[in-house]
XYZ file of C-alpha atoms in Angstrom:
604
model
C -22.742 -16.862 79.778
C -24.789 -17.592 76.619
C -28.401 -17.866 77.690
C -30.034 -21.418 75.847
C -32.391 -20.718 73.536
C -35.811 -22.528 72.259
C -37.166 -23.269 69.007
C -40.827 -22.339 69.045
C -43.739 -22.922 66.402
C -46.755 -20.470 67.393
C -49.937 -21.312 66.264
C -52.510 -18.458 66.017
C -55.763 -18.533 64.570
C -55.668 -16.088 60.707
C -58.993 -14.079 62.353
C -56.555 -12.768 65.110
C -53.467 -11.984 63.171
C -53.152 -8.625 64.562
C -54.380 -9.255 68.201
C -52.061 -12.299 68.432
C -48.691 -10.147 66.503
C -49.337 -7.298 68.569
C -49.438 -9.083 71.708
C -46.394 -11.154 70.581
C -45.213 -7.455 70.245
C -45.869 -6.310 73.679
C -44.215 -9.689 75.238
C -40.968 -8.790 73.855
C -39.369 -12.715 74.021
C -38.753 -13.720 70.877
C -36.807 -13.561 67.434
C -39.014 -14.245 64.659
C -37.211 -16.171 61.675
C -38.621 -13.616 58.640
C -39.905 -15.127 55.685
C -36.828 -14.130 52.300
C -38.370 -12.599 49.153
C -41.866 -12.401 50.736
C -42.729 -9.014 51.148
C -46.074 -7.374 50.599
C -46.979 -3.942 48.944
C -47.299 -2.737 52.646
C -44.057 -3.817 53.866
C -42.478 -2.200 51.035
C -43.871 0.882 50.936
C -43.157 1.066 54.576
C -39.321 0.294 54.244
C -38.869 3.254 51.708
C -40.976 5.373 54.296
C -38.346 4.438 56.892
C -35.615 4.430 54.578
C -36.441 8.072 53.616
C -37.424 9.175 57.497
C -33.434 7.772 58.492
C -31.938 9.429 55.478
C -33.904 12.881 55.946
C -32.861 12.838 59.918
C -29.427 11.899 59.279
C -29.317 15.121 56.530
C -30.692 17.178 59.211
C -28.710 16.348 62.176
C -25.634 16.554 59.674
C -26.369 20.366 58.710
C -26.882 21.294 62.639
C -23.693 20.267 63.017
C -22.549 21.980 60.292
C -24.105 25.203 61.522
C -22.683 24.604 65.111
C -19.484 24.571 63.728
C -19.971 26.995 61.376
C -20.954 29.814 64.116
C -24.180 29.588 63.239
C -26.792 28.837 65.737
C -30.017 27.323 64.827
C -32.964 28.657 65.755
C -34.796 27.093 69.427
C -38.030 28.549 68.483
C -39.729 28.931 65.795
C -42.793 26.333 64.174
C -42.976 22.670 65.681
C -44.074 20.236 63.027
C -45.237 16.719 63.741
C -42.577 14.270 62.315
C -44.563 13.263 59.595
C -44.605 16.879 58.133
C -41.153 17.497 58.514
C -39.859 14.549 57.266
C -41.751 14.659 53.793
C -40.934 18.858 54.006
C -37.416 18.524 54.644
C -37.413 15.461 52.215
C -38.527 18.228 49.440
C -35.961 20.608 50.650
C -32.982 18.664 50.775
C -33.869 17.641 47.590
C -34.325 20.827 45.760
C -31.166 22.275 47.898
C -29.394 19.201 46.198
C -30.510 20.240 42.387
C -29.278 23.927 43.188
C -26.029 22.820 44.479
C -25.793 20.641 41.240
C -26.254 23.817 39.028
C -24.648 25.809 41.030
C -21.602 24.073 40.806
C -22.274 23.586 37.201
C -22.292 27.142 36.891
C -19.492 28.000 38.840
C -17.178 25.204 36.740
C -18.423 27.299 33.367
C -17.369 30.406 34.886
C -13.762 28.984 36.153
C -13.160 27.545 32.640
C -14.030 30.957 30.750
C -12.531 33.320 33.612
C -8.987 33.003 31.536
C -10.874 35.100 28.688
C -12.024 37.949 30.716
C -15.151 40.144 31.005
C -17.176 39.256 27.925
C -20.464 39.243 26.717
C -21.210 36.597 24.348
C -24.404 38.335 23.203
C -22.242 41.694 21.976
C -19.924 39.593 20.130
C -23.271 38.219 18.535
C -24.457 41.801 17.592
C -21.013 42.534 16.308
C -21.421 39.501 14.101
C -24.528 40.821 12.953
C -23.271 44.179 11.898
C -20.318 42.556 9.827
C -17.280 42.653 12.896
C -16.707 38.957 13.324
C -14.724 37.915 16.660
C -13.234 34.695 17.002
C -11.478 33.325 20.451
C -8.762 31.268 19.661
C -6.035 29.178 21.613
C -3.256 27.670 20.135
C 1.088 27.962 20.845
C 3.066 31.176 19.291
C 2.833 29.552 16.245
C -0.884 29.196 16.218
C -0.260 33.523 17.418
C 2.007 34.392 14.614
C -0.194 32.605 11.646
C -3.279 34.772 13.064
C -1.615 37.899 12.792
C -0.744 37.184 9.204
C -3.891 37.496 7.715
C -5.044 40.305 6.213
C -8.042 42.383 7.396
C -7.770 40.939 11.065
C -6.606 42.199 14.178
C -5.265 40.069 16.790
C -5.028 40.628 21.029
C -3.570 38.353 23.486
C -5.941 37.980 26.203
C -3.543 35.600 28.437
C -1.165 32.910 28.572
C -0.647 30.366 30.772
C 1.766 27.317 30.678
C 3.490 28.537 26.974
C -0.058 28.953 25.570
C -1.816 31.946 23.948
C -5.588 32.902 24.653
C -5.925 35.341 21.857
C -9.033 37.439 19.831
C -9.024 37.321 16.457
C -11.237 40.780 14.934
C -11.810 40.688 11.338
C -14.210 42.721 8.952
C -14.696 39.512 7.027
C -15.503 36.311 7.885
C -12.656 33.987 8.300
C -13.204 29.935 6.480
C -13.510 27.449 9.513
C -10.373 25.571 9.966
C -8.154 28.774 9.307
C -7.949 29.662 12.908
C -7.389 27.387 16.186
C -10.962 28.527 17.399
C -12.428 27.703 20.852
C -16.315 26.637 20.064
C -18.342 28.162 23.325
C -21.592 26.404 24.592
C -24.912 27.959 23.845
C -24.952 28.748 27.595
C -21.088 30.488 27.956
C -22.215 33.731 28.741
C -20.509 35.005 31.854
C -22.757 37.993 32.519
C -25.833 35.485 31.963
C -23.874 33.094 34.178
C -23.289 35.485 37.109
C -26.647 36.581 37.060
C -27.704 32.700 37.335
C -24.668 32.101 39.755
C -26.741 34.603 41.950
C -29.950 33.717 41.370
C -28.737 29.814 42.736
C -26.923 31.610 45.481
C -30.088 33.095 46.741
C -32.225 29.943 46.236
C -29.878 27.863 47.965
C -29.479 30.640 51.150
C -33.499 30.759 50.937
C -33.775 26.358 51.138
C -30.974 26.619 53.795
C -33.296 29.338 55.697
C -36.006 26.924 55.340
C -34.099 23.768 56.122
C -32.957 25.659 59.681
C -36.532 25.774 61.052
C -36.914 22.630 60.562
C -34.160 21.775 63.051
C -35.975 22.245 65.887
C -38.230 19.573 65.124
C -35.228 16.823 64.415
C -36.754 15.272 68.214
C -40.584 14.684 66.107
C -39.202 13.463 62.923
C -36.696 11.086 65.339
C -39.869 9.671 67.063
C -41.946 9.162 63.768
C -38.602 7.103 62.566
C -39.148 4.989 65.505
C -42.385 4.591 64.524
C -42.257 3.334 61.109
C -39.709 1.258 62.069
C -41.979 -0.360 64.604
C -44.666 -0.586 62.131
C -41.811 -2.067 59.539
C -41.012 -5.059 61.882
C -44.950 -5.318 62.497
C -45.528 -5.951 58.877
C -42.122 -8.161 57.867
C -43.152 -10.294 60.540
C -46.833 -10.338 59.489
C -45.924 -11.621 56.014
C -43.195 -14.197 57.625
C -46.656 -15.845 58.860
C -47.583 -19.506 57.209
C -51.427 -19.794 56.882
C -52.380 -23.258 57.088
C -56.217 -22.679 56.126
C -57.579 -20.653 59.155
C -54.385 -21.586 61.448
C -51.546 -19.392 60.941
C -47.907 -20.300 62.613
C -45.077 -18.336 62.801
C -41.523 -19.372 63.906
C -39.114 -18.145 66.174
C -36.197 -18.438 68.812
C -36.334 -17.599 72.757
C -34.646 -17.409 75.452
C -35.016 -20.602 78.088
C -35.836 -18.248 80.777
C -38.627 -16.514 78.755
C -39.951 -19.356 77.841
C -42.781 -19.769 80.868
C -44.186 -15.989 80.090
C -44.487 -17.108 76.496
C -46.608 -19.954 77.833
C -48.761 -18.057 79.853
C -49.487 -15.497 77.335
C -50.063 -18.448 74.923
C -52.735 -19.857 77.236
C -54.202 -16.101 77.514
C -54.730 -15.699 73.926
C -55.365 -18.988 72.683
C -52.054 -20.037 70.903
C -50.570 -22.911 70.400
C -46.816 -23.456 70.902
C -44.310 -26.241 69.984
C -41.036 -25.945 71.769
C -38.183 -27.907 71.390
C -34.645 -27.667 71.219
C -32.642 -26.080 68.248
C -31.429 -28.458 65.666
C -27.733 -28.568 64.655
C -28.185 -26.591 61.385
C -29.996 -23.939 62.966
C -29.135 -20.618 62.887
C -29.708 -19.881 66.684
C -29.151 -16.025 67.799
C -26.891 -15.351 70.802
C -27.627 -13.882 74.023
C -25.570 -13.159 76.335
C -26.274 -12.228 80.104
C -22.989 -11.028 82.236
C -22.574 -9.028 85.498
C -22.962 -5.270 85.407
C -19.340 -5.049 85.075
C -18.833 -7.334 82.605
C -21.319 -5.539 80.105
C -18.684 -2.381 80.660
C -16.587 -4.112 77.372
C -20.037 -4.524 75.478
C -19.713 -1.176 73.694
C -16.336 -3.140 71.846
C -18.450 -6.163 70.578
C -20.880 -3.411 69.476
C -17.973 -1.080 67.356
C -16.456 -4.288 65.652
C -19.324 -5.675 64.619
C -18.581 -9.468 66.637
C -20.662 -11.733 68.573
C -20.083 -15.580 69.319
C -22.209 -18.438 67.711
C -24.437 -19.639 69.940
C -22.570 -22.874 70.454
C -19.551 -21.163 71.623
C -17.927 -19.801 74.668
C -19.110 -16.300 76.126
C -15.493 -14.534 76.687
C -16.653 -11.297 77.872
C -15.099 -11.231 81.337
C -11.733 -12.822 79.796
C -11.932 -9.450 77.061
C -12.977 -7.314 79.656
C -9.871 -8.020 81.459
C -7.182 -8.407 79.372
C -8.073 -5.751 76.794
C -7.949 -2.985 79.662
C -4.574 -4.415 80.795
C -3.427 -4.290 76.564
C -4.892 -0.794 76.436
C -3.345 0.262 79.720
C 0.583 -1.027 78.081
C -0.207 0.161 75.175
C -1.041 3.859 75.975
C 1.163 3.561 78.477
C 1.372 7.008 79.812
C -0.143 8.724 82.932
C -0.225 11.840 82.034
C -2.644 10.842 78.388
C -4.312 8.361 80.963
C -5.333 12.027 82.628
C -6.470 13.518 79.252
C -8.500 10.632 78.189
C -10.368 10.706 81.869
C -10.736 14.286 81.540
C -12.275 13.716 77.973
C -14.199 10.955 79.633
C -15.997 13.197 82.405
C -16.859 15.606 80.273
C -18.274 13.369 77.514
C -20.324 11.963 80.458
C -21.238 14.949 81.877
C -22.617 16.364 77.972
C -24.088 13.064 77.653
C -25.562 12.794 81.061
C -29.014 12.257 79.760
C -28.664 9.400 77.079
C -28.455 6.073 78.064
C -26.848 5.039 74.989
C -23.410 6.641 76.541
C -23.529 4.865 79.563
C -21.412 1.539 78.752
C -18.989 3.670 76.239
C -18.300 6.234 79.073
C -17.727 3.609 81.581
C -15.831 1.688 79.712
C -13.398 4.974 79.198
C -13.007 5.373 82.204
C -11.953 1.933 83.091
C -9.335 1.880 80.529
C -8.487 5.941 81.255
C -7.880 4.498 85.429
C -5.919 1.458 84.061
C -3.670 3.976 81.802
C -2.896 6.170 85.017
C -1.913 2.809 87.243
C 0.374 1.724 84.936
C 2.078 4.999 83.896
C 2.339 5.527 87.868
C 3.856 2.015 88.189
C 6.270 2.590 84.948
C 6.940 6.197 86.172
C 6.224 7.653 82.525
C 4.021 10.916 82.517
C 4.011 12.881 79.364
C 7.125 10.837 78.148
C 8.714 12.237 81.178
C 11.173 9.750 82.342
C 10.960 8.925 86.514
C 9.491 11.989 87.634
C 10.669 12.533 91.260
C 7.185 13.464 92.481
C 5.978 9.706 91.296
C 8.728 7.667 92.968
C 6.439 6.584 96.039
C 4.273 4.679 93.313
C 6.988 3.553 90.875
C 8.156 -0.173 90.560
C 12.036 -0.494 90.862
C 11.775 -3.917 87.907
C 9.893 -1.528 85.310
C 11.410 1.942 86.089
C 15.310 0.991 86.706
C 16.974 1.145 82.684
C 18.854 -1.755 83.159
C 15.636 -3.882 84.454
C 12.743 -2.125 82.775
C 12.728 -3.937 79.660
C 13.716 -7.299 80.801
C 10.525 -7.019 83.027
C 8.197 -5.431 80.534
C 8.997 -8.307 78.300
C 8.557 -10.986 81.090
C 4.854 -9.415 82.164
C 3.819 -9.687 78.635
C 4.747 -13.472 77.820
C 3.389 -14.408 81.410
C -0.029 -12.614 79.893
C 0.154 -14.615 76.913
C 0.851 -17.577 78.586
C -2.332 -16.600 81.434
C -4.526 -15.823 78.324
C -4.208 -18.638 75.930
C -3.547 -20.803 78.805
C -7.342 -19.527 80.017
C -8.553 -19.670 76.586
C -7.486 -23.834 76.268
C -8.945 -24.534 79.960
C -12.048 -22.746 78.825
C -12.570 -24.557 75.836
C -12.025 -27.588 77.620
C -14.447 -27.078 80.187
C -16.933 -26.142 77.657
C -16.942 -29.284 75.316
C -16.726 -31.578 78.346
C -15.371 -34.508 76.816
C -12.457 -36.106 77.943
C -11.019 -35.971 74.667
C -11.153 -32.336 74.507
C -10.128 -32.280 78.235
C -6.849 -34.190 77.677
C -6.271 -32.365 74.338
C -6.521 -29.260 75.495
C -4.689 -29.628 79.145
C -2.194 -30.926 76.417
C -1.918 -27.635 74.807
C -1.100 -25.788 78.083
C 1.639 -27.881 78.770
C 2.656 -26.939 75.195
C 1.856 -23.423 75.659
C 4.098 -23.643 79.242
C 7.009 -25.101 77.234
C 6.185 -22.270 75.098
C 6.760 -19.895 77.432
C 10.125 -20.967 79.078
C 11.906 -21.603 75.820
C 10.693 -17.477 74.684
C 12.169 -16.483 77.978
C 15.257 -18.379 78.149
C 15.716 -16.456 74.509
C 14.546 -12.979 74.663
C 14.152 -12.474 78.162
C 16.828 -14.205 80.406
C 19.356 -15.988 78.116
C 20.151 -19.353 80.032
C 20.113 -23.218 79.878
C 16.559 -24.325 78.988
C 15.280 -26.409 82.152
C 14.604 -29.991 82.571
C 10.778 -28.972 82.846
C 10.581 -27.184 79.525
C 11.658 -30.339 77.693
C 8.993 -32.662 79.883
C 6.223 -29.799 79.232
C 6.942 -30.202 75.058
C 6.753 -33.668 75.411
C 3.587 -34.675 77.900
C 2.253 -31.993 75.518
C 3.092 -33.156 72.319
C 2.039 -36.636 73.126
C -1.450 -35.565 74.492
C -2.145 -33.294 71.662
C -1.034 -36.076 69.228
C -3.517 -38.705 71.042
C -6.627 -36.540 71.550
C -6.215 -33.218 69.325
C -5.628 -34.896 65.894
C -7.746 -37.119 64.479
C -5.515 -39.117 62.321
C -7.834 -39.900 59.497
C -8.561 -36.510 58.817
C -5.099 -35.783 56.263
C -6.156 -32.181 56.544
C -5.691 -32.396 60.459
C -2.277 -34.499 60.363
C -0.879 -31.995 57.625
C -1.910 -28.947 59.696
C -0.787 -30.752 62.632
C 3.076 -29.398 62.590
C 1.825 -25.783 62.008
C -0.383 -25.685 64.638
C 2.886 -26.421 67.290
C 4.466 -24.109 65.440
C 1.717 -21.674 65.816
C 1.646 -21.853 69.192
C 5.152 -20.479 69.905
C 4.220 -17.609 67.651
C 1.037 -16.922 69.982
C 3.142 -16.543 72.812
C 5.888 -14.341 70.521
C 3.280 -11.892 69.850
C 2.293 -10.758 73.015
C 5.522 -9.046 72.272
C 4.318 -6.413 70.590
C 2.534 -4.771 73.860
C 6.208 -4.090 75.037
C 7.386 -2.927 71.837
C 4.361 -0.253 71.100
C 4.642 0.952 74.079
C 7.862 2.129 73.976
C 7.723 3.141 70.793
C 4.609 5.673 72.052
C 7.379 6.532 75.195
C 10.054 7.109 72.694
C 7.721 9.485 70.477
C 6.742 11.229 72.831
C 9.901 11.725 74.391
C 11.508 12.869 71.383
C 9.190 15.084 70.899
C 9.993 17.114 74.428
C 13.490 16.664 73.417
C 13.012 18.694 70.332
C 10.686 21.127 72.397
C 13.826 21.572 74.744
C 16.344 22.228 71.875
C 13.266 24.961 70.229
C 12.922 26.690 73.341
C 16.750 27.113 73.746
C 17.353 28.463 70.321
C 16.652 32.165 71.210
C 15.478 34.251 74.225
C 12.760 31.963 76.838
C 10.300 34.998 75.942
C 10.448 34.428 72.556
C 10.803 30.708 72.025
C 8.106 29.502 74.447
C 5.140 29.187 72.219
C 7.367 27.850 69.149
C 8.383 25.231 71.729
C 4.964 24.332 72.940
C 3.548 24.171 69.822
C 6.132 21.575 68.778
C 5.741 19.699 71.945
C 1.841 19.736 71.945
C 1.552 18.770 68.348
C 4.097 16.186 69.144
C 1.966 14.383 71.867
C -1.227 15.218 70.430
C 0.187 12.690 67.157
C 0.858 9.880 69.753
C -2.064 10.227 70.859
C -3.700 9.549 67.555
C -1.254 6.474 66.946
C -2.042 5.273 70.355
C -5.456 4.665 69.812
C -4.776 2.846 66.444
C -2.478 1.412 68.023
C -5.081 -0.193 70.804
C -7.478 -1.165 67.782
C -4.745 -2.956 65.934
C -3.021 -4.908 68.465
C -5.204 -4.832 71.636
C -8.252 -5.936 69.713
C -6.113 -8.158 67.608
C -4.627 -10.390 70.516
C -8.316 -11.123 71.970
C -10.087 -11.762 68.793
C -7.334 -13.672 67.360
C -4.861 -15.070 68.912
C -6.726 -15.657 72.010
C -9.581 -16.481 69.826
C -8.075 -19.105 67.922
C -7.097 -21.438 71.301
C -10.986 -20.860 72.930
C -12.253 -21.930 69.720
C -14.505 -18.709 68.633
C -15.077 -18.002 64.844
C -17.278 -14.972 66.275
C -19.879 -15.809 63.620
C -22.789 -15.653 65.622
C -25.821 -13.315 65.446
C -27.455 -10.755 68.205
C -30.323 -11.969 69.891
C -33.099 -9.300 68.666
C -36.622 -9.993 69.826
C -39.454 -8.996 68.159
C -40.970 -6.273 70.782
C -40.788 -2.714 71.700
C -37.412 -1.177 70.291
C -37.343 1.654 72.692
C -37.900 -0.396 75.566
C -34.993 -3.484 74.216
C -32.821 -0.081 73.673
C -33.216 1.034 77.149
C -32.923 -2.886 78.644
């Protein structure tokens, strides 16, 4: 559910700014609505502060992972620095490894581009020129070649060619008029012998910074906590300047929860404040909360990685997500044996992670969807793309395992979702707006979304008349829809009137594409033992059996990839859209974030 929210108006006196903010602080209730385009020296200077304490850690953690990968082990002992000193430290190191890199490719590009020319010293060739011996590099086609050779008192050598074109020295005991010969004009700084020795010289900087940047590792925990910090002391001071002084009253505006609202009272009454509650006006934008069982909050991690929450005026539809998008994920996938690999992955990500609470909801919700993969790869007897596996017969379904029923079936289970879903999503909406417009409306769309149904399976599924009911469904639907759905005066509404019906059928069509995913995943994989079979019989079983497992594993290991895009596209798709659309969610709302003690909101 979506916990109701209050408007409130503090009112502290200016003397006690800091007593009253940080006590604010330590209540943890509510969202302050920050001032726009009002921020003090303070505030500023503490945002690049932050900025550069998230930036340096994020550098850090990035080149322990490169050394972990690398071989390389960084060091567990070594100097511990507060956070403060290694952030501005490795601030100066990162930046100075940056410059070298920056040469040091520089360099490197200089000595690619003159490596077709040899080993050459540019000062000798200087000297040479001194003493009356003038060298000129030229490039040019065989024409360019031939017309050098021709003059008199000049020697020519080819130095390379590459792609029809000559890298030639022209040597000549007099000096030769500019223009004569195709001559390549080196930089002051094209020296490759002065260039190596730079090359080098960067090489051993950058090792040295890298050296450097490596002790600092150990200390990524310190320079983590004083990140924390400043961002602590950021919020402090953006909500500081969001306060309106009203001569020596100050007042400062904000959202919380209903049930919060009491301890906000108290405290108020402990420190002095005054408060002015009321409810949210329409144009307010109101942050969501939402409070939901302990299994509910498993999906949570989802909201979090696409970014979606609903308005405040809408319908909480965890539990509905929570369901159906382990039962997409679970047809989707598909497969037992993957169901098995993604728990294993799962039990050993929770097992590394053991000690951050952060992992909790993803792992949990892994292992939901892992389980729900292995029921219904049991129930469809597909493990590994292995077709009815004797050992799995106990479990198997005769309706979704025999060839000549499977797909009929399949296809039947995922209409009758679609119809369950939007069906849910309609009744839902109905029950939330409470009118009996809405009511009537929306009842009419289930009886729309029922005629839906039979007319897709009478179709696709099991070709046959169309029953009496489908036609009296379509129209005590269509007639309730018309009468409390539309508003007639609205030409938008009657235009996108016909759409909408025809929209609805499509809804229910697309729940086709569960069925047809996952047998494209059974087919793939499949396939790919096939052609594992035909490698592995192409020469002696000794010889053949890695080429054949190789070929097989990379196979499966590629569904798996497309399996997973596969649940982002279309699993994720039919809640937040098509399911979506018929609750009546835009998913435009805002997190509830109250202005308190991160660590401890983090940990709640």
């Amino acid at each position: 559910m979506i916990v109701p929210m209050k408007k409130v108006t503090l009112l502290a006196l200016g003397s006690e700014e800091n007593s009253a903010l940080t006590a604010l602080r330590r209540l943890g209730v509510m969202q302050v609505e920050l001032a726009k385009g009002n921020e003090s020296g303070n505030t500023q200077q503490l945002a690049e502060s932050y900025d550069t304490a998230v930036r340096v850690i994020g550098a850090l953690q990035k080149y322990r992972k490169e050394c972990e990968e690398g071989g390389r082990i960084p060091p567990e002992g070594g100097k511990k620095r507060s956070g403060a000193e290694v952030i501005e430290l490795a601030s100066q190191l990162l930046e100075s490894r940056d410059r070298v890199q920056a040469e040091l490719a520089s360099v490197q590009q200089k000595l690619r581009h003159l490596e077709i020319w040899g080993d050459f010293d540019r000062d000798r060739i200087e000297e040479l020129c001194a003493k009356g011996v003038y060298v000129y590099l030229c490039s040019g086609r065989e024409s360019a070649l031939e017309a050098a050779e021709a003059l008199e008192n000049a020697d020519t050598q080819v130095i390379a060619v590459e792609s029809g074109r000559y890298f030639f020295a022209v040597i000549s005991t007099v000096e030769i008029e500019p223009g004569v010969l195709p001559e390549v004009r080196l930089g002051a700084d094209d020296n490759p012998p002065a260039l190596r020795r730079r090359e080098e010289e960067l090489l051993n900087e950058r090792q040295a910074l890298q050296d450097e940047i490596e002790e600092l590792l150990v200390s990524i925990p310190a320079a983590m906590r004083r990140a924390a910090l400043l961002g602590g002391e950021l919020e402090f001071s953006r909500v500081s300047d969001s306060l309106a002084e009203h001569g020596e009253v100050v007042s400062l505006n904000g959202f919380v929860p209903e049930p919060a609202v009491p301890e906000l009272e108290k405290a108020a009454e402990k420190n002095g404040w005054g408060l002015l509650i009321e409810d949210p006006a329409p144009g307010d934008r109101v942050p969501t909360l939402r409070k939901s069982s302990k299994l509910v909050r498993t999906i949570e991690p989802l909201f979090q990685f696409l970014g979606i929450e609903p308005g405040y005026d809408e319908i909480d539809v965890s539990a509905g997500v929570f369901i159906f998008f382990t039962i997409f994920y679970a047809m989707i996938v598909g497969d037992a044996g993957y169901g098995l690999v993604f728990l294993a992955g799962t039990l050993l990500a929770a097992w590394k992670f053991r000690g951050n609470p952060a992992a909790k909801l993803p792992v949990r919700l892994f292992g939901l969807l892992s389980a729900a993969t292995i029921v219904w790869g049991v129930m469809t007897s597909n493990i590994f793309g292995m077709p009815n596996p004797s050992w799995l017969h106990w479990a198997e379904i005769p309706q979704l395992t025999n060839e000549s029923l499977k797909n009929a079936y399949t296809q039947l289970i995922c209409f009758s979702l679609a119809l369950l879903q939007l069906s849910m999503g309609r009744i839902w909406k109905a029950l939330h707006d409470g009118t009996v417009r809405s009511i009537i409306g929306n009842v009419g769309w289930v009886f729309f979304l029922v005629g839906n149904y039979i007319l897709t399976i009478r179709l696709l599924v099991f070709p046959g008349d169309f029953p009496m009911a489908m036609y009296v469904c379509y129209v005590v639907g269509l007639l309730m829809v018309a009468a409390c759905d539309v508003q007639w005066t609205d030409v938008a509404q009657v235009f996108q009137f016909p759409f909408s019906i025809i929209n609805s059928f499509v809804d229910v069509l697309s729940y086709i594409r569960l069925f047809a995913v996952g047998l494209a995943g059974y087919y793939i994989a499949s396939s790919f033992n096939d052609m594992g079979n035909t490698v592995f019989g192409l020469g002696p079983a000794w010889l053949m059996v890695i080429p054949a497992a190789v070929v097989i594993l990379f196979g499966h290991l590629l569904n798996l990839a497309l399996c997973l895009m596969s649940v982002m596209v279309h699993g994720v798709r039919l809640n937040t859209l098509e399911f979506s659309n018929h609750v009546g969610l835009t998913w435009a709302g805002s997190k509830f974030k109250p202005f308190g003690n991160r660590k401890k909101m983090e940990e709640q």
